[in-house]
Amino acid sequence: MELNLNRQQILRMIDDALAEDIGTGDLTTEAVVDSTQQVQGELIAKEEGVIAGLAVAGLIFERLGAKIDYQQQIEEGVRVRPQTVIATISGLAAPILTGERVALNFLQRLSGIATKTAQYAELVADYDVRIVDTRKTTPGLRMLEKYAVRVGGGFNHRCGLYDAVLIKDNHIQVVGSITEAVEQAKEGVPHTVKIEVEVETLAEVKEALASGVDIIMLDNMPPELMEKAVGLIAGQTVTEASGGITAETIKEVAQAGVDIISLGTLTHTISALDISLRLGSDNNDRPKG
């Protein structure tokens, strides 16, 4: 999978990250490394996982304005074994050392998200259901984190408040009812925009159905109640399960018959994949995939 995203937006993220880390200069590298010194090295995945963000890492070194040769050794989205060389790098030592941490931060986090997404997708592979993300992303990194979800085999929910209507419990509390909120939404947005409503009870399911929504989110429902709700909806609209779903319960949720399972944990509760940059070594015996 290629990094088919808005290049300028990615570069802004990279520039912000580099400015945060470098500030007025890399004191250590400038003090101890000769500006003409050349190095070569390898980016190594130290644990099993799905790799995402290789192109982002390359852009970081490119952004530092130096002659650096960065070569991916595997395809984006590949699951690797521990000690796999995922990219090689050579060129001036100083900019490589300066960009090392920012490149690894992006690679490790995006690969962690892709790995976790793949885990959940594999758990429900036997069911006709999609695993999707939420807006529970790191501020400023949403586009890349949602990209990593796709690399891991998941799908994206709305990207922001601007591309879909999702009427949640607090909206209903403010407006007064599901019916009133949906009616106002239909009057206020183009007909091309889908309208989703969050429900917690069977009575709310019936009200949402009567309102003619496009998607019903079954929020924090136990699987047995969720199954009743899906039966009540009977294919009249898309069904989404959300809230408190874990690796231990996700199969039960899929068995309830929902179309979509949304998981904030894909992006807000992840472990970064352990990846390191090793300079000056010649490790030709390491696995390449």
PDB file of C-alpha atoms in Angstrom:
ATOM      1  CA  MET A   1       0.000   0.000   0.000  1.00  0.00           C
ATOM      2  CA  GLU A   2       1.382   3.390  -0.998  1.00  0.00           C
ATOM      3  CA  LEU A   3       1.107   6.606   1.007  1.00  0.00           C
ATOM      4  CA  ASN A   4      -1.693   8.001  -1.157  1.00  0.00           C
ATOM      5  CA  LEU A   5      -2.397  11.043   1.004  1.00  0.00           C
ATOM      6  CA  ASN A   6      -2.155  14.820   0.873  1.00  0.00           C
ATOM      7  CA  ARG A   7       1.593  15.417   0.655  1.00  0.00           C
ATOM      8  CA  GLN A   8       1.449  19.012   1.868  1.00  0.00           C
ATOM      9  CA  GLN A   9      -0.561  18.020   4.938  1.00  0.00           C
ATOM     10  CA  ILE A  10       1.942  15.285   5.762  1.00  0.00           C
ATOM     11  CA  LEU A  11       4.844  17.694   5.344  1.00  0.00           C
ATOM     12  CA  ARG A  12       3.201  20.122   7.767  1.00  0.00           C
ATOM     13  CA  MET A  13       2.965  17.324  10.347  1.00  0.00           C
ATOM     14  CA  ILE A  14       6.613  16.446   9.760  1.00  0.00           C
ATOM     15  CA  ASP A  15       7.755  20.057   9.967  1.00  0.00           C
ATOM     16  CA  ASP A  16       5.887  20.534  13.251  1.00  0.00           C
ATOM     17  CA  ALA A  17       7.467  17.370  14.690  1.00  0.00           C
ATOM     18  CA  LEU A  18      10.968  18.354  13.560  1.00  0.00           C
ATOM     19  CA  ALA A  19      10.581  21.885  14.928  1.00  0.00           C
ATOM     20  CA  GLU A  20       9.400  20.487  18.258  1.00  0.00           C
ATOM     21  CA  ASP A  21      12.413  18.178  18.531  1.00  0.00           C
ATOM     22  CA  ILE A  22      15.207  20.259  17.008  1.00  0.00           C
ATOM     23  CA  GLY A  23      14.211  23.728  18.164  1.00  0.00           C
ATOM     24  CA  THR A  24      17.202  26.022  17.611  1.00  0.00           C
ATOM     25  CA  GLY A  25      19.535  23.122  16.836  1.00  0.00           C
ATOM     26  CA  ASP A  26      20.680  19.584  17.638  1.00  0.00           C
ATOM     27  CA  LEU A  27      23.270  20.442  20.296  1.00  0.00           C
ATOM     28  CA  THR A  28      24.644  16.925  20.667  1.00  0.00           C
ATOM     29  CA  THR A  29      25.136  16.143  16.982  1.00  0.00           C
ATOM     30  CA  GLU A  30      26.505  19.584  16.179  1.00  0.00           C
ATOM     31  CA  ALA A  31      29.029  19.247  18.993  1.00  0.00           C
ATOM     32  CA  VAL A  32      30.336  15.737  18.405  1.00  0.00           C
ATOM     33  CA  VAL A  33      29.746  14.749  14.752  1.00  0.00           C
ATOM     34  CA  ASP A  34      31.864  15.954  11.845  1.00  0.00           C
ATOM     35  CA  SER A  35      29.634  17.603   9.230  1.00  0.00           C
ATOM     36  CA  THR A  36      31.210  15.558   6.421  1.00  0.00           C
ATOM     37  CA  GLN A  37      31.040  12.150   8.092  1.00  0.00           C
ATOM     38  CA  GLN A  38      29.140   9.463   6.180  1.00  0.00           C
ATOM     39  CA  VAL A  39      27.247   6.505   7.692  1.00  0.00           C
ATOM     40  CA  GLN A  40      25.028   3.671   6.637  1.00  0.00           C
ATOM     41  CA  GLY A  41      22.465   1.821   8.680  1.00  0.00           C
ATOM     42  CA  GLU A  42      19.277  -0.174   8.956  1.00  0.00           C
ATOM     43  CA  LEU A  43      15.834   0.390  10.380  1.00  0.00           C
ATOM     44  CA  ILE A  44      14.978  -2.818  12.208  1.00  0.00           C
ATOM     45  CA  ALA A  45      11.635  -4.053  13.533  1.00  0.00           C
ATOM     46  CA  LYS A  46      12.531  -5.669  16.855  1.00  0.00           C
ATOM     47  CA  GLU A  47       9.174  -7.383  17.342  1.00  0.00           C
ATOM     48  CA  GLU A  48       6.485  -8.950  15.173  1.00  0.00           C
ATOM     49  CA  GLY A  49       3.973  -6.548  13.694  1.00  0.00           C
ATOM     50  CA  VAL A  50       2.443  -4.845  10.659  1.00  0.00           C
ATOM     51  CA  ILE A  51       4.584  -2.021   9.308  1.00  0.00           C
ATOM     52  CA  ALA A  52       3.059   1.348   8.431  1.00  0.00           C
ATOM     53  CA  GLY A  53       4.682   4.721   7.817  1.00  0.00           C
ATOM     54  CA  LEU A  54       7.771   3.778   5.830  1.00  0.00           C
ATOM     55  CA  ALA A  55       7.197   6.559   3.319  1.00  0.00           C
ATOM     56  CA  VAL A  56       6.673   9.062   6.153  1.00  0.00           C
ATOM     57  CA  ALA A  57      10.071   8.178   7.599  1.00  0.00           C
ATOM     58  CA  GLY A  58      11.621   8.714   4.186  1.00  0.00           C
ATOM     59  CA  LEU A  59      10.005  12.144   3.887  1.00  0.00           C
ATOM     60  CA  ILE A  60      11.453  13.149   7.264  1.00  0.00           C
ATOM     61  CA  PHE A  61      15.018  12.534   6.119  1.00  0.00           C
ATOM     62  CA  GLU A  62      14.247  14.167   2.775  1.00  0.00           C
ATOM     63  CA  ARG A  63      12.888  17.208   4.621  1.00  0.00           C
ATOM     64  CA  LEU A  64      16.203  17.722   6.407  1.00  0.00           C
ATOM     65  CA  GLY A  65      17.662  18.799   3.068  1.00  0.00           C
ATOM     66  CA  ALA A  66      20.620  16.448   2.968  1.00  0.00           C
ATOM     67  CA  LYS A  67      21.786  13.870   0.479  1.00  0.00           C
ATOM     68  CA  ILE A  68      20.429  10.767   2.164  1.00  0.00           C
ATOM     69  CA  ASP A  69      19.693   7.494   0.407  1.00  0.00           C
ATOM     70  CA  TYR A  70      16.666   5.892   2.098  1.00  0.00           C
ATOM     71  CA  GLN A  71      15.404   2.581   0.697  1.00  0.00           C
ATOM     72  CA  GLN A  72      12.388   0.568   1.858  1.00  0.00           C
ATOM     73  CA  GLN A  73      13.191  -3.124   2.111  1.00  0.00           C
ATOM     74  CA  ILE A  74       9.605  -4.337   2.493  1.00  0.00           C
ATOM     75  CA  GLU A  75       6.179  -3.294   1.250  1.00  0.00           C
ATOM     76  CA  GLU A  76       3.920  -1.155   3.407  1.00  0.00           C
ATOM     77  CA  GLY A  77       1.425  -3.286   5.345  1.00  0.00           C
ATOM     78  CA  VAL A  78       3.600  -6.399   5.529  1.00  0.00           C
ATOM     79  CA  ARG A  79       3.649  -8.362   8.781  1.00  0.00           C
ATOM     80  CA  VAL A  80       7.272  -8.854   9.784  1.00  0.00           C
ATOM     81  CA  ARG A  81       9.175 -11.099  12.162  1.00  0.00           C
ATOM     82  CA  PRO A  82      11.456  -9.785  14.900  1.00  0.00           C
ATOM     83  CA  GLN A  83      14.814  -8.442  13.682  1.00  0.00           C
ATOM     84  CA  THR A  84      13.534  -7.762  10.166  1.00  0.00           C
ATOM     85  CA  VAL A  85      15.298  -4.991   8.250  1.00  0.00           C
ATOM     86  CA  ILE A  86      12.481  -2.768   6.993  1.00  0.00           C
ATOM     87  CA  ALA A  87      14.586   0.022   5.434  1.00  0.00           C
ATOM     88  CA  THR A  88      18.194   0.998   4.834  1.00  0.00           C
ATOM     89  CA  ILE A  89      19.713   4.445   5.008  1.00  0.00           C
ATOM     90  CA  SER A  90      23.061   5.991   4.076  1.00  0.00           C
ATOM     91  CA  GLY A  91      24.508   9.454   3.759  1.00  0.00           C
ATOM     92  CA  LEU A  92      25.632  12.274   6.010  1.00  0.00           C
ATOM     93  CA  ALA A  93      25.638  11.203   9.642  1.00  0.00           C
ATOM     94  CA  ALA A  94      24.500  14.514  11.132  1.00  0.00           C
ATOM     95  CA  PRO A  95      21.044  14.844   9.513  1.00  0.00           C
ATOM     96  CA  ILE A  96      20.402  11.120   9.949  1.00  0.00           C
ATOM     97  CA  LEU A  97      21.078  11.400  13.678  1.00  0.00           C
ATOM     98  CA  THR A  98      18.995  14.573  13.924  1.00  0.00           C
ATOM     99  CA  GLY A  99      15.989  13.010  12.190  1.00  0.00           C
ATOM    100  CA  GLU A 100      16.259   9.596  13.833  1.00  0.00           C
ATOM    101  CA  ARG A 101      13.836  10.074  16.729  1.00  0.00           C
ATOM    102  CA  VAL A 102      11.119  11.837  14.740  1.00  0.00           C
ATOM    103  CA  ALA A 103      11.255   9.172  12.030  1.00  0.00           C
ATOM    104  CA  LEU A 104      11.060   6.386  14.599  1.00  0.00           C
ATOM    105  CA  ASN A 105       8.229   8.093  16.482  1.00  0.00           C
ATOM    106  CA  PHE A 106       6.063   8.140  13.360  1.00  0.00           C
ATOM    107  CA  LEU A 107       7.042   4.630  12.280  1.00  0.00           C
ATOM    108  CA  GLN A 108       6.536   3.083  15.699  1.00  0.00           C
ATOM    109  CA  ARG A 109       3.149   4.679  16.350  1.00  0.00           C
ATOM    110  CA  LEU A 110       1.697   4.054  12.884  1.00  0.00           C
ATOM    111  CA  SER A 111       2.969   0.465  12.909  1.00  0.00           C
ATOM    112  CA  GLY A 112       1.461  -0.032  16.370  1.00  0.00           C
ATOM    113  CA  ILE A 113      -1.921   1.125  15.064  1.00  0.00           C
ATOM    114  CA  ALA A 114      -1.684  -1.077  11.968  1.00  0.00           C
ATOM    115  CA  THR A 115      -0.701  -4.056  14.116  1.00  0.00           C
ATOM    116  CA  LYS A 116      -3.589  -3.602  16.538  1.00  0.00           C
ATOM    117  CA  THR A 117      -6.066  -3.106  13.707  1.00  0.00           C
ATOM    118  CA  ALA A 118      -4.868  -6.303  12.048  1.00  0.00           C
ATOM    119  CA  GLN A 119      -5.347  -8.159  15.339  1.00  0.00           C
ATOM    120  CA  TYR A 120      -8.987  -7.084  15.612  1.00  0.00           C
ATOM    121  CA  ALA A 121      -9.670  -7.667  11.904  1.00  0.00           C
ATOM    122  CA  GLU A 122      -8.329 -11.207  12.183  1.00  0.00           C
ATOM    123  CA  LEU A 123     -10.571 -11.941  15.167  1.00  0.00           C
ATOM    124  CA  VAL A 124     -13.712 -11.267  13.101  1.00  0.00           C
ATOM    125  CA  ALA A 125     -12.440 -12.459   9.727  1.00  0.00           C
ATOM    126  CA  ASP A 126     -15.159 -15.137   9.578  1.00  0.00           C
ATOM    127  CA  TYR A 127     -17.974 -12.583   9.913  1.00  0.00           C
ATOM    128  CA  ASP A 128     -19.452 -10.107   7.433  1.00  0.00           C
ATOM    129  CA  VAL A 129     -18.469  -7.052   9.454  1.00  0.00           C
ATOM    130  CA  ARG A 130     -16.097  -4.111   9.078  1.00  0.00           C
ATOM    131  CA  ILE A 131     -13.672  -2.882  11.717  1.00  0.00           C
ATOM    132  CA  VAL A 132     -13.551   0.928  11.709  1.00  0.00           C
ATOM    133  CA  ASP A 133     -11.802   3.642  13.685  1.00  0.00           C
ATOM    134  CA  THR A 134     -13.172   6.714  15.473  1.00  0.00           C
ATOM    135  CA  ARG A 135     -12.174  10.350  16.056  1.00  0.00           C
ATOM    136  CA  LYS A 136     -10.202   9.333  19.156  1.00  0.00           C
ATOM    137  CA  THR A 137      -6.895  10.160  17.510  1.00  0.00           C
ATOM    138  CA  THR A 138      -3.763  12.073  18.474  1.00  0.00           C
ATOM    139  CA  PRO A 139      -4.375  15.803  17.846  1.00  0.00           C
ATOM    140  CA  GLY A 140      -2.741  16.797  14.585  1.00  0.00           C
ATOM    141  CA  LEU A 141      -2.074  13.220  13.430  1.00  0.00           C
ATOM    142  CA  ARG A 142      -5.563  12.027  12.507  1.00  0.00           C
ATOM    143  CA  MET A 143      -4.973  11.636   8.791  1.00  0.00           C
ATOM    144  CA  LEU A 144      -1.899   9.456   9.294  1.00  0.00           C
ATOM    145  CA  GLU A 145      -3.441   7.424  12.109  1.00  0.00           C
ATOM    146  CA  LYS A 146      -6.524   6.702  10.022  1.00  0.00           C
ATOM    147  CA  TYR A 147      -4.190   5.742   7.179  1.00  0.00           C
ATOM    148  CA  ALA A 148      -2.472   3.250   9.508  1.00  0.00           C
ATOM    149  CA  VAL A 149      -5.863   1.722  10.324  1.00  0.00           C
ATOM    150  CA  ARG A 150      -6.389   1.040   6.617  1.00  0.00           C
ATOM    151  CA  VAL A 151      -2.902  -0.438   6.326  1.00  0.00           C
ATOM    152  CA  GLY A 152      -3.872  -2.857   9.099  1.00  0.00           C
ATOM    153  CA  GLY A 153      -6.988  -4.012   7.258  1.00  0.00           C
ATOM    154  CA  GLY A 154      -9.547  -1.718   8.885  1.00  0.00           C
ATOM    155  CA  PHE A 155     -11.774   1.026   7.518  1.00  0.00           C
ATOM    156  CA  ASN A 156     -12.354   4.660   8.406  1.00  0.00           C
ATOM    157  CA  HIS A 157     -15.320   6.223  10.162  1.00  0.00           C
ATOM    158  CA  ARG A 158     -15.930   9.933   9.520  1.00  0.00           C
ATOM    159  CA  CYS A 159     -12.724  11.945   9.322  1.00  0.00           C
ATOM    160  CA  GLY A 160     -14.092  14.869  11.298  1.00  0.00           C
ATOM    161  CA  LEU A 161     -17.188  16.795  12.270  1.00  0.00           C
ATOM    162  CA  TYR A 162     -17.495  18.078   8.707  1.00  0.00           C
ATOM    163  CA  ASP A 163     -18.161  14.943   6.651  1.00  0.00           C
ATOM    164  CA  ALA A 164     -21.091  13.168   8.343  1.00  0.00           C
ATOM    165  CA  VAL A 165     -23.844  13.727  10.897  1.00  0.00           C
ATOM    166  CA  LEU A 166     -23.542  11.661  14.072  1.00  0.00           C
ATOM    167  CA  ILE A 167     -26.222  12.520  16.624  1.00  0.00           C
ATOM    168  CA  LYS A 168     -24.899  11.402  20.005  1.00  0.00           C
ATOM    169  CA  ASP A 169     -26.503  11.210  23.448  1.00  0.00           C
ATOM    170  CA  ASN A 170     -25.510  14.768  24.375  1.00  0.00           C
ATOM    171  CA  HIS A 171     -27.033  16.147  21.170  1.00  0.00           C
ATOM    172  CA  ILE A 172     -30.263  14.337  22.006  1.00  0.00           C
ATOM    173  CA  GLN A 173     -30.135  15.663  25.553  1.00  0.00           C
ATOM    174  CA  VAL A 174     -29.788  19.230  24.304  1.00  0.00           C
ATOM    175  CA  VAL A 175     -32.398  18.986  21.534  1.00  0.00           C
ATOM    176  CA  GLY A 176     -34.935  16.889  23.456  1.00  0.00           C
ATOM    177  CA  SER A 177     -35.456  13.748  21.379  1.00  0.00           C
ATOM    178  CA  ILE A 178     -34.038  11.597  18.602  1.00  0.00           C
ATOM    179  CA  THR A 179     -36.964  12.508  16.353  1.00  0.00           C
ATOM    180  CA  GLU A 180     -36.441  16.243  16.739  1.00  0.00           C
ATOM    181  CA  ALA A 181     -32.674  15.978  16.276  1.00  0.00           C
ATOM    182  CA  VAL A 182     -33.012  13.930  13.081  1.00  0.00           C
ATOM    183  CA  GLU A 183     -35.640  16.272  11.660  1.00  0.00           C
ATOM    184  CA  GLN A 184     -33.404  19.263  12.256  1.00  0.00           C
ATOM    185  CA  ALA A 185     -30.426  17.462  10.742  1.00  0.00           C
ATOM    186  CA  LYS A 186     -32.378  16.640   7.588  1.00  0.00           C
ATOM    187  CA  GLU A 187     -33.336  20.290   7.235  1.00  0.00           C
ATOM    188  CA  GLY A 188     -29.842  21.560   7.907  1.00  0.00           C
ATOM    189  CA  VAL A 189     -27.541  19.374   5.805  1.00  0.00           C
ATOM    190  CA  PRO A 190     -27.428  18.385   2.109  1.00  0.00           C
ATOM    191  CA  HIS A 191     -29.328  15.263   1.099  1.00  0.00           C
ATOM    192  CA  THR A 192     -26.014  13.639   0.152  1.00  0.00           C
ATOM    193  CA  VAL A 193     -24.841  13.579   3.787  1.00  0.00           C
ATOM    194  CA  LYS A 194     -25.582  10.445   5.799  1.00  0.00           C
ATOM    195  CA  ILE A 195     -27.223  10.760   9.196  1.00  0.00           C
ATOM    196  CA  GLU A 196     -26.292   8.416  12.044  1.00  0.00           C
ATOM    197  CA  VAL A 197     -27.800   8.339  15.514  1.00  0.00           C
ATOM    198  CA  GLU A 198     -26.494   6.778  18.711  1.00  0.00           C
ATOM    199  CA  VAL A 199     -28.961   4.644  20.705  1.00  0.00           C
ATOM    200  CA  GLU A 200     -28.767   2.680  23.946  1.00  0.00           C
ATOM    201  CA  THR A 201     -32.185   1.003  24.248  1.00  0.00           C
ATOM    202  CA  LEU A 202     -34.662  -0.848  22.040  1.00  0.00           C
ATOM    203  CA  ALA A 203     -37.123   2.036  22.439  1.00  0.00           C
ATOM    204  CA  GLU A 204     -34.489   4.379  21.004  1.00  0.00           C
ATOM    205  CA  VAL A 205     -33.857   1.920  18.157  1.00  0.00           C
ATOM    206  CA  LYS A 206     -37.564   2.090  17.249  1.00  0.00           C
ATOM    207  CA  GLU A 207     -37.541   5.892  17.388  1.00  0.00           C
ATOM    208  CA  ALA A 208     -34.415   6.094  15.226  1.00  0.00           C
ATOM    209  CA  LEU A 209     -35.946   3.735  12.669  1.00  0.00           C
ATOM    210  CA  ALA A 210     -39.129   5.767  12.535  1.00  0.00           C
ATOM    211  CA  SER A 211     -37.031   8.909  11.976  1.00  0.00           C
ATOM    212  CA  GLY A 212     -35.500   7.425   8.825  1.00  0.00           C
ATOM    213  CA  VAL A 213     -31.808   7.575   9.713  1.00  0.00           C
ATOM    214  CA  ASP A 214     -29.108   6.012   7.541  1.00  0.00           C
ATOM    215  CA  ILE A 215     -27.086   4.367  10.319  1.00  0.00           C
ATOM    216  CA  ILE A 216     -27.928   3.309  13.859  1.00  0.00           C
ATOM    217  CA  MET A 217     -25.089   3.078  16.366  1.00  0.00           C
ATOM    218  CA  LEU A 218     -25.741   0.563  19.135  1.00  0.00           C
ATOM    219  CA  ASP A 219     -23.776   2.153  21.937  1.00  0.00           C
ATOM    220  CA  ASN A 220     -22.485   0.135  24.906  1.00  0.00           C
ATOM    221  CA  MET A 221     -25.108  -2.582  24.426  1.00  0.00           C
ATOM    222  CA  PRO A 222     -24.426  -6.067  25.755  1.00  0.00           C
ATOM    223  CA  PRO A 223     -24.301  -8.626  22.910  1.00  0.00           C
ATOM    224  CA  GLU A 224     -27.677 -10.186  23.756  1.00  0.00           C
ATOM    225  CA  LEU A 225     -29.437  -6.797  23.599  1.00  0.00           C
ATOM    226  CA  MET A 226     -27.486  -5.916  20.481  1.00  0.00           C
ATOM    227  CA  GLU A 227     -28.759  -9.078  18.783  1.00  0.00           C
ATOM    228  CA  LYS A 228     -32.360  -8.083  19.592  1.00  0.00           C
ATOM    229  CA  ALA A 229     -31.714  -4.613  18.185  1.00  0.00           C
ATOM    230  CA  VAL A 230     -30.282  -6.036  14.953  1.00  0.00           C
ATOM    231  CA  GLY A 231     -33.353  -8.266  14.648  1.00  0.00           C
ATOM    232  CA  LEU A 232     -35.613  -5.272  15.169  1.00  0.00           C
ATOM    233  CA  ILE A 233     -33.770  -3.226  12.551  1.00  0.00           C
ATOM    234  CA  ALA A 234     -33.940  -6.180  10.142  1.00  0.00           C
ATOM    235  CA  GLY A 235     -31.725  -4.652   7.463  1.00  0.00           C
ATOM    236  CA  GLN A 236     -33.674  -1.385   7.224  1.00  0.00           C
ATOM    237  CA  THR A 237     -30.521   0.588   7.922  1.00  0.00           C
ATOM    238  CA  VAL A 238     -26.809   0.070   8.557  1.00  0.00           C
ATOM    239  CA  THR A 239     -25.980  -1.079  12.087  1.00  0.00           C
ATOM    240  CA  GLU A 240     -22.856  -0.096  14.005  1.00  0.00           C
ATOM    241  CA  ALA A 241     -21.674  -1.422  17.357  1.00  0.00           C
ATOM    242  CA  SER A 242     -19.533   0.811  19.555  1.00  0.00           C
ATOM    243  CA  GLY A 243     -18.405   1.294  23.134  1.00  0.00           C
ATOM    244  CA  GLY A 244     -16.424  -0.923  25.464  1.00  0.00           C
ATOM    245  CA  ILE A 245     -15.635  -3.595  22.869  1.00  0.00           C
ATOM    246  CA  THR A 246     -12.462  -5.565  23.563  1.00  0.00           C
ATOM    247  CA  ALA A 247     -10.503  -8.370  21.939  1.00  0.00           C
ATOM    248  CA  GLU A 248     -12.288 -10.728  24.339  1.00  0.00           C
ATOM    249  CA  THR A 249     -15.809  -9.592  23.387  1.00  0.00           C
ATOM    250  CA  ILE A 250     -15.513  -8.628  19.725  1.00  0.00           C
ATOM    251  CA  LYS A 251     -16.517 -12.043  18.371  1.00  0.00           C
ATOM    252  CA  GLU A 252     -19.738 -11.942  20.389  1.00  0.00           C
ATOM    253  CA  VAL A 253     -20.455  -8.513  18.943  1.00  0.00           C
ATOM    254  CA  ALA A 254     -19.809  -9.760  15.401  1.00  0.00           C
ATOM    255  CA  GLN A 255     -22.083 -12.731  16.035  1.00  0.00           C
ATOM    256  CA  ALA A 256     -24.896 -10.298  16.902  1.00  0.00           C
ATOM    257  CA  GLY A 257     -25.010  -9.444  13.195  1.00  0.00           C
ATOM    258  CA  VAL A 258     -23.940  -5.781  13.080  1.00  0.00           C
ATOM    259  CA  ASP A 259     -22.485  -4.355   9.874  1.00  0.00           C
ATOM    260  CA  ILE A 260     -19.765  -2.249  11.503  1.00  0.00           C
ATOM    261  CA  ILE A 261     -17.752  -2.368  14.716  1.00  0.00           C
ATOM    262  CA  SER A 262     -16.095   0.929  15.643  1.00  0.00           C
ATOM    263  CA  LEU A 263     -13.169   0.910  18.046  1.00  0.00           C
ATOM    264  CA  GLY A 264     -11.542   3.953  19.611  1.00  0.00           C
ATOM    265  CA  THR A 265      -8.860   1.641  20.981  1.00  0.00           C
ATOM    266  CA  LEU A 266      -7.345   1.297  17.493  1.00  0.00           C
ATOM    267  CA  THR A 267      -5.833   4.759  17.841  1.00  0.00           C
ATOM    268  CA  HIS A 268      -6.108   5.929  21.441  1.00  0.00           C
ATOM    269  CA  THR A 269      -4.838   2.862  23.309  1.00  0.00           C
ATOM    270  CA  ILE A 270      -1.990   1.341  21.362  1.00  0.00           C
ATOM    271  CA  SER A 271       1.541   0.104  21.988  1.00  0.00           C
ATOM    272  CA  ALA A 272       4.122   1.513  19.626  1.00  0.00           C
ATOM    273  CA  LEU A 273       5.910  -1.200  17.686  1.00  0.00           C
ATOM    274  CA  ASP A 274       9.554  -1.504  18.744  1.00  0.00           C
ATOM    275  CA  ILE A 275      11.665  -0.258  15.825  1.00  0.00           C
ATOM    276  CA  SER A 276      15.253   0.975  15.989  1.00  0.00           C
ATOM    277  CA  LEU A 277      17.884   2.546  13.758  1.00  0.00           C
ATOM    278  CA  ARG A 278      21.237   0.793  13.851  1.00  0.00           C
ATOM    279  CA  LEU A 279      24.130   2.656  12.244  1.00  0.00           C
ATOM    280  CA  GLY A 280      27.434   1.245  11.060  1.00  0.00           C
ATOM    281  CA  SER A 281      26.458  -2.443  11.180  1.00  0.00           C
ATOM    282  CA  ASP A 282      26.509  -5.051   8.454  1.00  0.00           C
ATOM    283  CA  ASN A 283      23.723  -7.453   9.285  1.00  0.00           C
ATOM    284  CA  ASN A 284      23.197  -9.270   6.024  1.00  0.00           C
ATOM    285  CA  ASP A 285      21.969 -12.389   7.798  1.00  0.00           C
ATOM    286  CA  ARG A 286      18.786 -10.728   9.118  1.00  0.00           C
ATOM    287  CA  PRO A 287      15.450 -11.732   7.593  1.00  0.00           C
ATOM    288  CA  LYS A 288      14.111  -9.389   4.899  1.00  0.00           C
ATOM    289  CA  GLY A 289      10.386 -10.020   5.444  1.00  0.00           C
TER     290      GLY A 289
END
